[in-house]
mmCIF file of C-alpha atoms in Angstrom:
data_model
loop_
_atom_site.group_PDB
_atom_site.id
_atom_site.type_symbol
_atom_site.label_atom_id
_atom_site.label_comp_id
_atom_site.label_asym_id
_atom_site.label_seq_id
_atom_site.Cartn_x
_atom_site.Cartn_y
_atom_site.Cartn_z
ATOM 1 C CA UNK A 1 91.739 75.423 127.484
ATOM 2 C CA UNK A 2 94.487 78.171 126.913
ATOM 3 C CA UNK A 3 93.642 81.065 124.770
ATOM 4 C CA UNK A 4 95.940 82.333 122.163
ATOM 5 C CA UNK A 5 95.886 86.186 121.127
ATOM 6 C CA UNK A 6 98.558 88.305 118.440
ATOM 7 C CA UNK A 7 98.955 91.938 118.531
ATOM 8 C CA UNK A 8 100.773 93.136 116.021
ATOM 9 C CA UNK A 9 101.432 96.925 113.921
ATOM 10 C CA UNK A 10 100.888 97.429 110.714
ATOM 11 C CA UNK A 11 101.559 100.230 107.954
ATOM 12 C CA UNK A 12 99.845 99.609 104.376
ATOM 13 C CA UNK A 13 99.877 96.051 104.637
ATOM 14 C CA UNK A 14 97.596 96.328 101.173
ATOM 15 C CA UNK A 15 96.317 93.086 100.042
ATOM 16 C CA UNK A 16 98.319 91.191 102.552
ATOM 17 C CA UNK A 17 96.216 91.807 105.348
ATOM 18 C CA UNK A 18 92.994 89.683 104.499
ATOM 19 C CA UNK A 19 95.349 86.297 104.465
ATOM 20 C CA UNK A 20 97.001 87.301 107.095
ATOM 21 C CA UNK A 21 93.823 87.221 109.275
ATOM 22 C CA UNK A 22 92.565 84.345 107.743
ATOM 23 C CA UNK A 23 95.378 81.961 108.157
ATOM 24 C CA UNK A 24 96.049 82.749 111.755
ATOM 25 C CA UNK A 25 92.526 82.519 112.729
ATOM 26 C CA UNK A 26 92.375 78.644 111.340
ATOM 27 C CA UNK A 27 95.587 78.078 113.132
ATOM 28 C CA UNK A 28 93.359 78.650 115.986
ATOM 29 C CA UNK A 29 94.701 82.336 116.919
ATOM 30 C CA UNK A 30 91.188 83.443 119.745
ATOM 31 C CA UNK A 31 91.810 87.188 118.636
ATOM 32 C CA UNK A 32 94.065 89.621 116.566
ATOM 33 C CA UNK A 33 94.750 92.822 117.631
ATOM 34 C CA UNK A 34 95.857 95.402 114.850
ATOM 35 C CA UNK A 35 97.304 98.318 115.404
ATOM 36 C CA UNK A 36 97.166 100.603 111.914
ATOM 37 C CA UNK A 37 100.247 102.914 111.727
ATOM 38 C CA UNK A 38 98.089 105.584 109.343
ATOM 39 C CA UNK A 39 94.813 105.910 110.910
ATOM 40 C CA UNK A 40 93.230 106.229 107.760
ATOM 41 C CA UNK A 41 94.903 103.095 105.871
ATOM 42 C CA UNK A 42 91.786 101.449 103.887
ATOM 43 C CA UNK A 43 92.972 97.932 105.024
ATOM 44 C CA UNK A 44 90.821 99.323 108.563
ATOM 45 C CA UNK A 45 87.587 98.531 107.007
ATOM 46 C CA UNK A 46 89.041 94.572 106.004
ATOM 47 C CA UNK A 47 89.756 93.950 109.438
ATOM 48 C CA UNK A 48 86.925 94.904 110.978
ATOM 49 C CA UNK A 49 85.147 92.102 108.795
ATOM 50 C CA UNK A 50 86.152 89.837 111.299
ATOM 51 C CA UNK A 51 84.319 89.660 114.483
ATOM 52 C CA UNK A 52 87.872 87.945 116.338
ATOM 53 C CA UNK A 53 90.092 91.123 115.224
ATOM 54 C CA UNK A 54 90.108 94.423 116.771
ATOM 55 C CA UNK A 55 91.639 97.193 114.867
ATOM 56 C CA UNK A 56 93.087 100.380 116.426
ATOM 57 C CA UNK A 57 93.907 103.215 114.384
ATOM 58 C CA UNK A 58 97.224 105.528 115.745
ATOM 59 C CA UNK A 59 94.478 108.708 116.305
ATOM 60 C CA UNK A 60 95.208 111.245 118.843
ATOM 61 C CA UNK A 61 92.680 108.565 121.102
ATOM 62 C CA UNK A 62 95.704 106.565 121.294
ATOM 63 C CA UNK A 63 98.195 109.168 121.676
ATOM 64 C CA UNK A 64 97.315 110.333 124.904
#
């Protein structure tokens, strides 16, 4: 069975991001990758709530 993933980039999606997650995850999305413009953007800590999303702050880790 074929796998679906999103990756997508996100700056201060607020109170967006929680449905966001949710609805694409019961369309069946496997995982979600986030990538958080502002690496200290308090929407972090929602996504990491969910064991199918991976979020990766723009740090200087991803900058080199």
């Amino acid at each position: 069975m074929a796998r679906v993933c999103i990756i997508t980039t996100v700056r201060d999606p607020g109170v967006c991001l929680e449905s966001f997650i949710r609805y694409h995850l019961a369309l069946g999305i496997a995982c979600i990758y986030i990538f958080f413009d502002d690496p200290e953007d308090p929407a972090i800590q929602v996504a990491l709530q969910f064991s199918d999303v991976t979020a990766i702050p723009n740090d200087e880790a991803l900058q080199v």
